[in-house]
Short mmCIF file of C-alpha atoms in Angstrom, two decimals:
data_model
loop_
_atom_site.label_atom_id
_atom_site.label_comp_id
_atom_site.label_asym_id
_atom_site.label_seq_id
_atom_site.Cartn_x
_atom_site.Cartn_y
_atom_site.Cartn_z
CA UNK A 27 -0.17 0.00 -0.26
CA UNK A 28 1.27 3.75 -0.51
CA UNK A 29 0.37 6.79 1.22
CA UNK A 30 1.11 9.80 0.56
CA UNK A 31 1.35 11.81 3.31
CA UNK A 32 0.64 15.70 3.29
CA UNK A 33 1.16 18.27 5.63
CA UNK A 34 2.33 21.94 6.54
CA UNK A 35 4.95 20.98 8.78
CA UNK A 36 7.03 18.03 10.75
CA UNK A 37 9.25 18.03 13.58
CA UNK A 38 12.14 17.49 13.24
CA UNK A 39 12.17 19.66 10.18
CA UNK A 40 9.67 22.62 11.12
CA UNK A 41 7.53 22.75 14.12
CA UNK A 42 5.28 24.65 15.78
CA UNK A 43 2.55 22.59 17.76
CA UNK A 44 1.16 19.05 17.52
CA UNK A 45 0.81 18.68 13.34
CA UNK A 46 4.55 18.63 13.33
CA UNK A 47 4.56 15.87 15.65
CA UNK A 48 1.85 13.98 14.45
CA UNK A 49 3.64 14.25 10.30
CA UNK A 50 6.75 12.91 12.27
CA UNK A 51 6.00 10.25 14.52
CA UNK A 52 2.28 8.56 12.68
CA UNK A 53 4.83 8.50 9.23
CA UNK A 54 7.51 6.84 11.07
CA UNK A 55 5.38 4.21 12.93
CA UNK A 56 3.35 3.41 10.05
CA UNK A 57 6.68 2.54 8.02
CA UNK A 58 7.92 0.38 10.98
CA UNK A 59 4.32 -1.19 10.34
CA UNK A 60 5.42 -2.16 6.56
CA UNK A 61 3.59 0.41 4.75
CA UNK A 62 5.10 2.31 2.20
CA UNK A 63 4.36 6.50 3.52
CA UNK A 64 5.74 9.02 2.06
CA UNK A 65 5.65 13.23 3.20
CA UNK A 66 6.01 15.77 1.34
CA UNK A 67 6.23 19.20 2.77
CA UNK A 68 7.26 23.05 2.45
CA UNK A 69 10.50 23.15 1.38
CA UNK A 70 10.67 26.87 3.93
CA UNK A 71 14.12 28.36 4.10
CA UNK A 72 14.52 27.98 8.01
CA UNK A 73 15.35 23.94 8.19
CA UNK A 74 18.21 23.22 10.38
CA UNK A 75 21.22 23.26 8.74
CA UNK A 76 21.90 19.43 9.10
CA UNK A 77 19.47 18.33 7.25
CA UNK A 78 19.97 21.38 4.57
CA UNK A 79 23.61 19.05 4.40
CA UNK A 80 21.76 15.91 3.71
CA UNK A 81 19.12 17.16 1.54
CA UNK A 82 19.07 16.08 -2.46
CA UNK A 83 17.29 17.49 -5.43
CA UNK A 84 15.30 15.06 -7.44
CA UNK A 85 13.44 17.23 -10.11
CA UNK A 86 11.66 20.39 -11.01
CA UNK A 87 9.09 21.58 -13.00
CA UNK A 88 7.13 24.70 -13.47
CA UNK A 89 2.99 24.96 -12.01
CA UNK A 90 0.57 26.93 -13.09
CA UNK A 91 -0.53 29.45 -10.03
CA UNK A 92 -3.58 31.51 -11.66
CA UNK A 93 -2.06 33.53 -14.86
CA UNK A 94 2.01 32.64 -13.56
CA UNK A 95 3.69 30.26 -14.09
CA UNK A 96 6.03 29.40 -11.20
CA UNK A 97 9.42 27.46 -10.61
CA UNK A 98 8.69 24.14 -8.16
CA UNK A 99 11.51 22.04 -7.16
CA UNK A 100 11.27 18.91 -5.36
CA UNK A 101 14.04 17.86 -3.12
CA UNK A 102 14.25 14.19 -1.06
CA UNK A 103 15.94 12.60 2.14
CA UNK A 104 15.08 9.92 4.21
CA UNK A 105 14.88 9.77 8.02
CA UNK A 106 13.66 6.84 10.40
CA UNK A 107 12.78 4.61 6.96
CA UNK A 108 10.73 7.57 5.60
CA UNK A 109 11.19 9.28 2.15
CA UNK A 110 10.23 13.34 2.23
CA UNK A 111 9.72 15.32 0.09
CA UNK A 112 10.17 19.29 -0.07
CA UNK A 113 8.28 21.27 -2.59
CA UNK A 114 10.90 24.40 -3.03
CA UNK A 115 9.67 27.91 -4.02
CA UNK A 116 11.85 30.27 -2.12
CA UNK A 117 9.31 33.34 -2.57
CA UNK A 118 6.86 31.57 -1.02
CA UNK A 119 8.53 29.97 1.43
CA UNK A 120 11.92 31.68 2.45
CA UNK A 121 9.83 33.81 5.29
CA UNK A 122 10.69 34.51 9.18
CA UNK A 123 7.54 32.65 9.53
CA UNK A 124 5.73 29.53 8.75
CA UNK A 125 2.51 31.30 9.03
CA UNK A 126 0.35 34.19 9.14
CA UNK A 127 1.88 36.06 5.95
CA UNK A 128 0.30 38.25 3.71
CA UNK A 129 -0.35 35.87 1.19
CA UNK A 130 -1.28 32.07 2.44
CA UNK A 131 -3.82 31.41 0.73
CA UNK A 132 -1.41 31.65 -2.34
CA UNK A 133 1.61 29.78 -0.36
CA UNK A 134 -0.78 26.79 0.35
CA UNK A 135 -2.49 26.69 -2.68
CA UNK A 136 0.98 26.32 -4.51
CA UNK A 137 2.36 24.08 -2.11
CA UNK A 138 -1.25 22.10 -2.83
CA UNK A 139 -0.70 22.86 -6.66
CA UNK A 140 2.23 21.29 -6.56
CA UNK A 141 1.56 17.98 -4.45
CA UNK A 142 -1.14 17.17 -7.66
CA UNK A 143 1.36 17.63 -10.28
CA UNK A 144 4.36 16.52 -8.45
CA UNK A 145 2.78 12.87 -7.86
CA UNK A 146 2.76 12.04 -11.64
CA UNK A 147 6.11 13.51 -12.13
CA UNK A 148 8.44 11.88 -9.93
CA UNK A 149 6.22 8.39 -9.89
CA UNK A 150 4.94 7.92 -7.45
CA UNK A 151 0.71 7.52 -7.32
CA UNK A 152 -0.45 6.66 -3.79
CA UNK A 153 -3.37 4.68 -2.90
CA UNK A 154 -4.30 7.14 -0.72
CA UNK A 155 -3.83 11.44 -0.43
CA UNK A 156 -3.40 11.97 3.61
CA UNK A 157 -3.82 15.92 4.08
CA UNK A 158 -3.35 18.02 7.35
CA UNK A 159 -5.86 20.60 8.06
CA UNK A 160 -6.54 23.72 5.64
CA UNK A 161 -3.06 24.14 4.05
CA UNK A 162 -3.20 20.87 2.63
CA UNK A 163 -7.61 20.74 2.47
CA UNK A 164 -7.86 21.57 -1.20
CA UNK A 165 -5.40 19.04 -2.39
CA UNK A 166 -8.37 16.54 -2.78
CA UNK A 167 -10.59 19.38 -3.92
CA UNK A 168 -8.47 19.60 -7.02
CA UNK A 169 -8.09 15.97 -7.42
CA UNK A 170 -11.78 15.72 -7.59
CA UNK A 171 -12.01 18.92 -10.28
CA UNK A 172 -8.58 19.96 -11.88
CA UNK A 173 -6.98 17.03 -11.98
CA UNK A 174 -10.01 14.02 -12.41
CA UNK A 175 -8.71 13.90 -16.32
CA UNK A 176 -5.35 11.99 -15.57
CA UNK A 177 -6.08 8.51 -15.92
CA UNK A 178 -3.66 7.54 -13.15
CA UNK A 179 -5.41 10.01 -10.48
CA UNK A 180 -8.70 8.58 -10.93
CA UNK A 181 -8.37 5.60 -8.12
CA UNK A 182 -6.19 7.67 -5.34
CA UNK A 183 -8.23 7.55 -2.22
CA UNK A 184 -8.69 10.93 -0.26
CA UNK A 185 -8.27 10.94 3.74
CA UNK A 186 -7.90 14.75 5.42
CA UNK A 187 -7.08 15.13 9.28
CA UNK A 188 -8.64 18.16 11.45
CA UNK A 189 -5.89 18.74 13.93
CA UNK A 190 -7.92 21.76 15.19
CA UNK A 191 -10.79 23.15 13.47
CA UNK A 192 -10.55 27.14 14.52
CA UNK A 193 -8.30 27.84 11.94
CA UNK A 194 -9.98 27.06 8.59
CA UNK A 195 -8.38 29.10 5.32
CA UNK A 196 -11.34 31.21 4.11
CA UNK A 197 -10.42 33.84 1.71
CA UNK A 198 -12.07 35.53 -0.83
CA UNK A 199 -13.87 33.51 -4.12
CA UNK A 200 -11.57 35.08 -6.69
CA UNK A 201 -8.65 32.79 -5.95
CA UNK A 202 -10.36 29.84 -7.29
CA UNK A 203 -9.44 31.85 -10.91
CA UNK A 204 -6.43 34.07 -9.32
CA UNK A 205 -4.80 30.66 -7.53
CA UNK A 206 -6.02 28.01 -8.45
CA UNK A 207 -7.33 28.60 -12.22
CA UNK A 208 -10.43 25.86 -11.64
CA UNK A 209 -13.10 28.71 -11.95
CA UNK A 210 -16.32 28.73 -10.32
CA UNK A 211 -17.50 25.18 -10.19
CA UNK A 212 -17.01 24.50 -6.97
CA UNK A 213 -18.13 27.26 -5.48
CA UNK A 214 -21.55 26.34 -3.95
CA UNK A 215 -22.68 24.67 -0.21
CA UNK A 216 -21.36 21.34 -1.45
CA UNK A 217 -18.14 22.22 -1.99
CA UNK A 218 -16.09 25.21 -1.23
CA UNK A 219 -18.87 27.87 -0.64
CA UNK A 220 -18.59 29.35 3.21
CA UNK A 221 -21.05 32.37 3.12
CA UNK A 222 -19.52 34.39 0.64
CA UNK A 223 -16.00 33.30 1.42
CA UNK A 224 -13.74 30.07 -0.28
CA UNK A 225 -13.54 28.07 2.79
CA UNK A 226 -10.27 25.38 2.44
CA UNK A 227 -11.40 23.08 5.04
CA UNK A 228 -15.01 22.98 4.11
CA UNK A 229 -13.61 21.32 0.95
CA UNK A 230 -11.61 19.17 2.65
CA UNK A 231 -13.80 17.84 4.42
CA UNK A 232 -16.45 17.34 1.61
CA UNK A 233 -14.17 16.25 -1.12
CA UNK A 234 -12.29 13.45 0.93
CA UNK A 235 -13.73 10.18 1.27
CA UNK A 236 -13.10 9.62 4.81
CA UNK A 237 -12.55 12.61 7.61
CA UNK A 238 -10.64 11.89 10.70
CA UNK A 239 -10.13 14.28 13.94
CA UNK A 240 -7.18 13.98 16.30
CA UNK A 241 -9.76 11.95 19.03
CA UNK A 242 -12.62 10.05 19.11
CA UNK A 243 -14.50 13.28 21.76
CA UNK A 244 -13.01 16.05 19.14
CA UNK A 245 -14.29 14.09 16.65
CA UNK A 246 -17.95 14.56 18.06
CA UNK A 247 -17.57 17.98 19.71
CA UNK A 248 -17.13 19.50 16.47
CA UNK A 249 -19.85 18.81 15.08
CA UNK A 250 -22.11 20.90 17.74
CA UNK A 251 -22.20 24.67 17.59
CA UNK A 252 -20.29 25.22 20.92
CA UNK A 253 -17.04 23.74 19.03
CA UNK A 254 -17.67 23.39 15.03
CA UNK A 255 -16.30 27.29 14.64
CA UNK A 256 -19.20 27.73 11.60
CA UNK A 257 -18.51 24.11 9.61
CA UNK A 258 -21.09 22.20 12.48
CA UNK A 259 -22.98 21.54 9.60
CA UNK A 260 -20.75 20.38 7.29
CA UNK A 261 -19.65 18.53 9.59
CA UNK A 262 -23.36 16.51 10.32
CA UNK A 263 -23.83 16.08 6.86
CA UNK A 264 -20.83 13.90 6.47
CA UNK A 265 -20.78 12.75 10.00
CA UNK A 266 -21.12 9.46 8.44
CA UNK A 267 -17.04 9.17 7.08
CA UNK A 268 -15.48 11.15 10.71
CA UNK A 269 -14.01 9.46 12.67
CA UNK A 270 -12.09 10.05 15.83
CA UNK A 271 -8.25 8.67 16.07
CA UNK A 272 -6.50 9.47 19.51
CA UNK A 273 -2.66 10.66 18.68
CA UNK A 274 0.34 8.54 20.41
CA UNK A 275 3.66 10.37 21.74
CA UNK A 276 7.07 9.93 19.95
CA UNK A 277 8.02 6.65 22.84
CA UNK A 278 11.36 6.81 21.52
CA UNK A 279 11.54 10.55 22.76
CA UNK A 280 9.57 10.35 25.75
CA UNK A 281 11.34 8.31 27.72
CA UNK A 282 11.93 8.83 31.21
CA UNK A 283 14.53 5.62 31.47
CA UNK A 284 16.76 6.95 28.88
CA UNK A 285 15.67 10.73 27.53
CA UNK A 286 18.88 12.90 27.58
CA UNK A 287 16.82 15.79 28.68
CA UNK A 288 17.18 14.38 32.37
CA UNK A 289 19.85 14.50 35.16
CA UNK A 290 18.68 11.07 36.33
CA UNK A 291 16.39 8.39 34.90
CA UNK A 292 13.83 6.54 36.44
CA UNK A 293 11.20 3.82 36.07
CA UNK A 294 7.67 3.25 37.00
CA UNK A 295 9.21 0.16 38.87
CA UNK A 296 11.39 2.71 40.39
CA UNK A 297 10.92 6.61 40.71
CA UNK A 298 14.09 7.84 42.71
CA UNK A 299 14.98 9.82 39.90
CA UNK A 300 12.37 11.04 39.65
CA UNK A 301 12.03 12.82 43.50
CA UNK A 302 16.17 13.35 41.93
CA UNK A 303 14.48 15.33 38.96
CA UNK A 304 12.21 17.16 41.00
CA UNK A 305 14.92 18.46 43.77
CA UNK A 306 16.87 19.38 40.85
CA UNK A 307 13.54 21.59 38.84
CA UNK A 308 13.29 23.23 42.31
CA UNK A 309 16.47 24.54 41.99
CA UNK A 310 17.05 25.87 38.97
CA UNK A 311 13.27 27.61 38.90
CA UNK A 312 14.50 29.35 42.46
CA UNK A 313 12.25 27.30 44.50
CA UNK A 314 12.04 26.22 48.02
CA UNK A 315 13.77 22.73 47.53
CA UNK A 316 11.49 20.50 49.42
CA UNK A 317 10.44 17.30 48.56
CA UNK A 318 7.46 17.59 50.71
CA UNK A 319 5.41 20.58 48.60
CA UNK A 320 3.57 19.61 46.20
CA UNK A 321 4.88 21.14 42.88
CA UNK A 322 2.64 21.94 39.94
CA UNK A 323 3.89 22.82 36.66
CA UNK A 324 2.20 23.76 33.10
CA UNK A 325 3.71 23.69 29.54
CA UNK A 326 2.46 25.52 26.86
CA UNK A 327 0.87 28.42 25.00
CA UNK A 328 -0.27 30.84 27.34
CA UNK A 329 -3.68 31.59 25.31
CA UNK A 330 -7.91 32.01 26.54
CA UNK A 331 -7.95 28.05 24.44
CA UNK A 332 -5.60 26.23 26.82
CA UNK A 333 -7.17 27.62 29.48
CA UNK A 334 -4.72 30.15 31.34
CA UNK A 335 -7.93 33.17 32.38
CA UNK A 336 -8.26 30.40 35.22
CA UNK A 337 -4.98 29.73 35.96
CA UNK A 338 -4.69 33.46 36.45
CA UNK A 339 -8.07 34.09 38.14
CA UNK A 340 -7.12 31.39 41.37
CA UNK A 341 -3.30 31.81 41.59
CA UNK A 342 -3.52 34.23 44.30
CA UNK A 343 -5.97 32.27 46.43
CA UNK A 344 -3.50 28.65 45.78
CA UNK A 345 -1.14 30.30 46.97
CA UNK A 346 -2.93 31.90 50.05
CA UNK A 347 -4.79 28.84 50.95
CA UNK A 348 -2.08 25.53 50.25
CA UNK A 349 1.18 24.62 51.02
CA UNK A 350 1.92 24.65 47.13
CA UNK A 351 4.50 25.54 44.43
CA UNK A 352 3.46 26.63 40.91
CA UNK A 353 5.52 26.51 37.33
CA UNK A 354 4.65 27.93 34.12
CA UNK A 355 6.82 27.86 30.52
CA UNK A 356 5.15 29.39 27.54
CA UNK A 357 4.73 32.42 25.46
CA UNK A 358 1.56 33.90 24.28
CA UNK A 359 -0.75 36.47 24.63
CA UNK A 360 0.88 39.42 26.71
CA UNK A 361 -2.05 39.36 29.50
CA UNK A 362 -1.24 36.21 31.08
CA UNK A 363 2.48 36.78 30.58
CA UNK A 364 2.98 39.99 32.45
CA UNK A 365 0.44 38.15 35.20
CA UNK A 366 2.94 35.05 35.47
CA UNK A 367 5.94 37.39 36.11
CA UNK A 368 3.73 39.75 38.88
CA UNK A 369 2.97 36.06 40.47
CA UNK A 370 6.83 34.95 40.11
CA UNK A 371 7.84 38.58 41.39
CA UNK A 372 5.25 37.87 44.42
CA UNK A 373 5.92 35.04 45.27
CA UNK A 374 9.58 33.78 44.26
CA UNK A 375 9.88 30.52 46.18
CA UNK A 376 6.71 29.77 45.18
CA UNK A 377 6.19 30.54 41.96
CA UNK A 378 7.86 30.57 38.67
CA UNK A 379 7.32 31.77 35.42
CA UNK A 380 9.83 30.94 32.17
CA UNK A 381 7.75 33.59 29.71
CA UNK A 382 9.75 31.38 26.76
CA UNK A 383 10.40 28.11 24.63
CA UNK A 384 12.47 25.66 25.89
CA UNK A 385 12.07 21.94 24.75
CA UNK A 386 15.04 21.05 27.16
CA UNK A 387 13.39 22.54 30.27
CA UNK A 388 9.26 21.52 28.95
CA UNK A 389 10.39 17.71 29.62
CA UNK A 390 11.83 18.30 32.82
CA UNK A 391 8.96 20.09 34.23
CA UNK A 392 6.92 17.17 32.59
CA UNK A 393 9.59 14.83 34.42
CA UNK A 394 9.95 16.44 38.19
CA UNK A 395 6.98 17.91 38.92
CA UNK A 396 3.87 16.23 40.90
CA UNK A 397 1.02 17.49 38.83
CA UNK A 398 0.51 18.46 35.63
CA UNK A 399 -2.07 21.66 35.13
CA UNK A 400 -3.53 21.26 31.71
CA UNK A 401 -7.25 23.18 31.67
CA UNK A 402 -7.56 23.99 28.25
CA UNK A 403 -11.09 25.59 26.71
CA UNK A 404 -11.31 23.01 24.19
CA UNK A 405 -8.72 20.64 22.98
CA UNK A 406 -8.87 18.79 19.69
CA UNK A 407 -6.07 15.97 20.84
CA UNK A 408 -3.67 17.40 23.06
CA UNK A 409 0.14 15.98 23.60
CA UNK A 410 1.28 17.33 26.89
CA UNK A 411 -1.41 15.40 29.39
CA UNK A 412 0.10 12.08 27.75
CA UNK A 413 4.27 12.75 28.35
CA UNK A 414 3.32 13.53 31.73
CA UNK A 415 1.51 10.73 32.01
CA UNK A 416 4.47 8.45 30.61
CA UNK A 417 6.54 10.07 33.26
CA UNK A 418 5.12 9.80 35.90
CA UNK A 419 3.36 13.20 36.40
CA UNK A 420 -0.19 13.52 37.50
CA UNK A 421 -2.76 15.26 34.81
CA UNK A 422 -5.47 18.11 36.10
CA UNK A 423 -7.58 18.73 32.77
CA UNK A 424 -10.89 20.13 31.77
CA UNK A 425 -13.08 17.30 30.78
CA UNK A 426 -12.96 17.86 26.76
CA UNK A 427 -12.03 16.41 23.45
CA UNK A 428 -8.79 14.89 23.91
CA UNK A 429 -8.02 15.70 27.57
CA UNK A 430 -11.40 13.03 28.42
CA UNK A 431 -10.41 10.63 26.46
CA UNK A 432 -6.67 10.33 27.58
CA UNK A 433 -6.94 10.67 31.46
CA UNK A 434 -9.11 8.81 33.89
CA UNK A 435 -9.98 10.69 36.42
CA UNK A 436 -9.56 9.08 40.16
CA UNK A 437 -11.83 7.46 42.02
CA UNK A 438 -12.14 7.87 45.09
CA UNK A 439 -13.41 4.57 46.09
CA UNK A 440 -11.34 2.48 44.26
CA UNK A 441 -8.07 3.68 43.91
CA UNK A 442 -8.13 4.03 40.30
CA UNK A 443 -8.15 6.28 37.74
CA UNK A 444 -4.49 8.30 36.24
CA UNK A 445 -5.22 12.24 36.94
CA UNK A 446 -7.96 14.87 38.06
CA UNK A 447 -10.27 15.89 35.52
CA UNK A 448 -13.62 18.76 36.35
CA UNK A 449 -16.32 19.49 33.44
CA UNK A 450 -17.21 22.96 34.55
CA UNK A 451 -15.14 25.41 32.82
CA UNK A 452 -14.95 27.73 35.49
CA UNK A 453 -11.80 28.63 37.95
CA UNK A 454 -14.13 27.22 41.09
CA UNK A 455 -14.24 23.78 39.19
CA UNK A 456 -10.60 24.07 38.82
CA UNK A 457 -9.60 25.31 42.05
CA UNK A 458 -10.92 22.84 43.34
CA UNK A 459 -10.09 20.29 41.42
CA UNK A 460 -6.15 21.24 42.73
CA UNK A 461 -7.74 20.77 46.44
CA UNK A 462 -8.85 17.24 45.50
CA UNK A 463 -5.76 16.64 44.17
CA UNK A 464 -3.47 18.50 46.70
CA UNK A 465 -5.41 15.91 49.57
CA UNK A 466 -4.39 12.63 47.66
CA UNK A 467 -1.13 13.96 47.72
CA UNK A 468 -0.34 14.57 51.44
CA UNK A 469 -3.10 12.30 52.77
CA UNK A 470 -3.07 9.02 50.47
CA UNK A 471 0.38 8.18 49.26
CA UNK A 472 -0.50 4.51 48.78
CA UNK A 473 -3.32 5.42 46.31
CA UNK A 474 -0.53 8.49 44.97
CA UNK A 475 1.87 6.16 44.10
CA UNK A 476 0.03 3.59 42.46
CA UNK A 477 -1.89 6.00 40.26
CA UNK A 478 1.89 7.03 39.24
CA UNK A 479 2.85 3.76 38.63
CA UNK A 480 -1.04 3.22 36.66
CA UNK A 481 -0.55 6.91 34.51
CA UNK A 482 3.69 5.21 33.55
CA UNK A 483 1.67 1.68 32.47
CA UNK A 484 -0.82 3.67 30.50
CA UNK A 485 -0.03 3.08 26.42
CA UNK A 486 -0.02 5.97 24.81
CA UNK A 487 2.66 5.42 21.77
CA UNK A 488 2.09 5.17 17.84
CA UNK A 489 1.53 1.52 17.37
CA UNK A 490 -2.28 1.36 18.41
CA UNK A 491 -3.41 5.08 16.30
CA UNK A 492 -1.07 4.12 13.79
CA UNK A 493 -3.20 0.79 13.18
CA UNK A 494 -6.07 2.47 13.51
CA UNK A 495 -4.57 4.81 10.36
CA UNK A 496 -4.26 2.04 8.86
CA UNK A 497 -7.75 0.23 8.96
CA UNK A 498 -9.04 3.00 7.46
CA UNK A 499 -6.60 2.97 4.67
CA UNK A 500 -7.53 -0.26 3.73
CA UNK A 501 -11.28 0.09 3.99
CA UNK A 502 -10.91 3.19 1.01
CA UNK A 503 -8.48 0.43 -0.91
CA UNK A 504 -10.60 -2.65 -0.50
CA UNK A 505 -14.22 -0.84 -1.24
#
């Protein structure tokens, strides 16, 4: 079976969020399971030098973008058994950031056109094209509308994965002519029409054979007005082809027994190293080094989506009520950055704020803490809570999306659970859940130790999710 996996980013080449992790780890696991899967990405100028040194030129050709004939180079390299193709055009991809450019519609329109034309030219006609989010969502549309005359393409099946439906690629309908050269025949409600605009994501949903999301709960949530971001009607109409598949995390990278970013290693059978990591983390962050004080960490984008308004609202009350330490790592909205700096200055031995993006410190915070705070307003899947579980740090999460699907709430009667959850998205509910977690930590050491062992024994590797994706591919090819 041949799969072409198209994404706008993939670690370790380019990464801004969870999509980058998935686009690296899922193909790597599918290759292990015997699938010929190849990944196509833009060739951003920000690629690390060590990979630029390994890359090879494959072919180049011209792509018609509206009335313009644009250069398109295809470069390639192999990493972890996966063949990568990179679409090269420096006019589009030599930018200081991956996204947020004024011409993103044209940049990713070109990328989608180049993917369609590349397949025939490199002699790789996949059984399935798997696209991700709005940046590549027009590929299924183009295969049906613009390239249907190519006989080799007519049997290609199409899958789109929605990682975050908030970002959809909504533009003026003139781009159908000025970029894609398709005319207006797909500009209708069962196509790409979204009010008076073109919606890339909507087109991908309507023209794909299967729509997957990154957790079962999120698959249901996005079909409601609360979470559908205006596409709930389109998703409801296409509900018969929606599948929710929980993401995994890379167990080669996230392993408390071997992680090179940790000063001390540990396992579920021997947690000695975790206690030493906690002391090292407290010292690094300027907190009181005390094994008995519960340490809560949080790593993420400091935004409303991640629920940091609740943290901001209740931090002072928590610090005045309980003997606890809090450490936050991330960047985001200035309001939260400044609030957390204020708390750090006011409570220097109990609250630490690192307003930065620091991968090494993030791993140390996953591993060295007792509790991990992730009160997201919505969370399609979430990787941080799975990483924290892997490192025996019990998550406190809002019951939404992938958080609901991956964290088993503590049951005080049976002692079962891997974390602490709350349903009502409010500061009151968050604070009450933190208090419950602290009560178990302080008063029930045996129950706490059992939860840590259960958390660390949970399997969030890519092995099972990759099998689920393989089942989707096979069902399409066998139809």
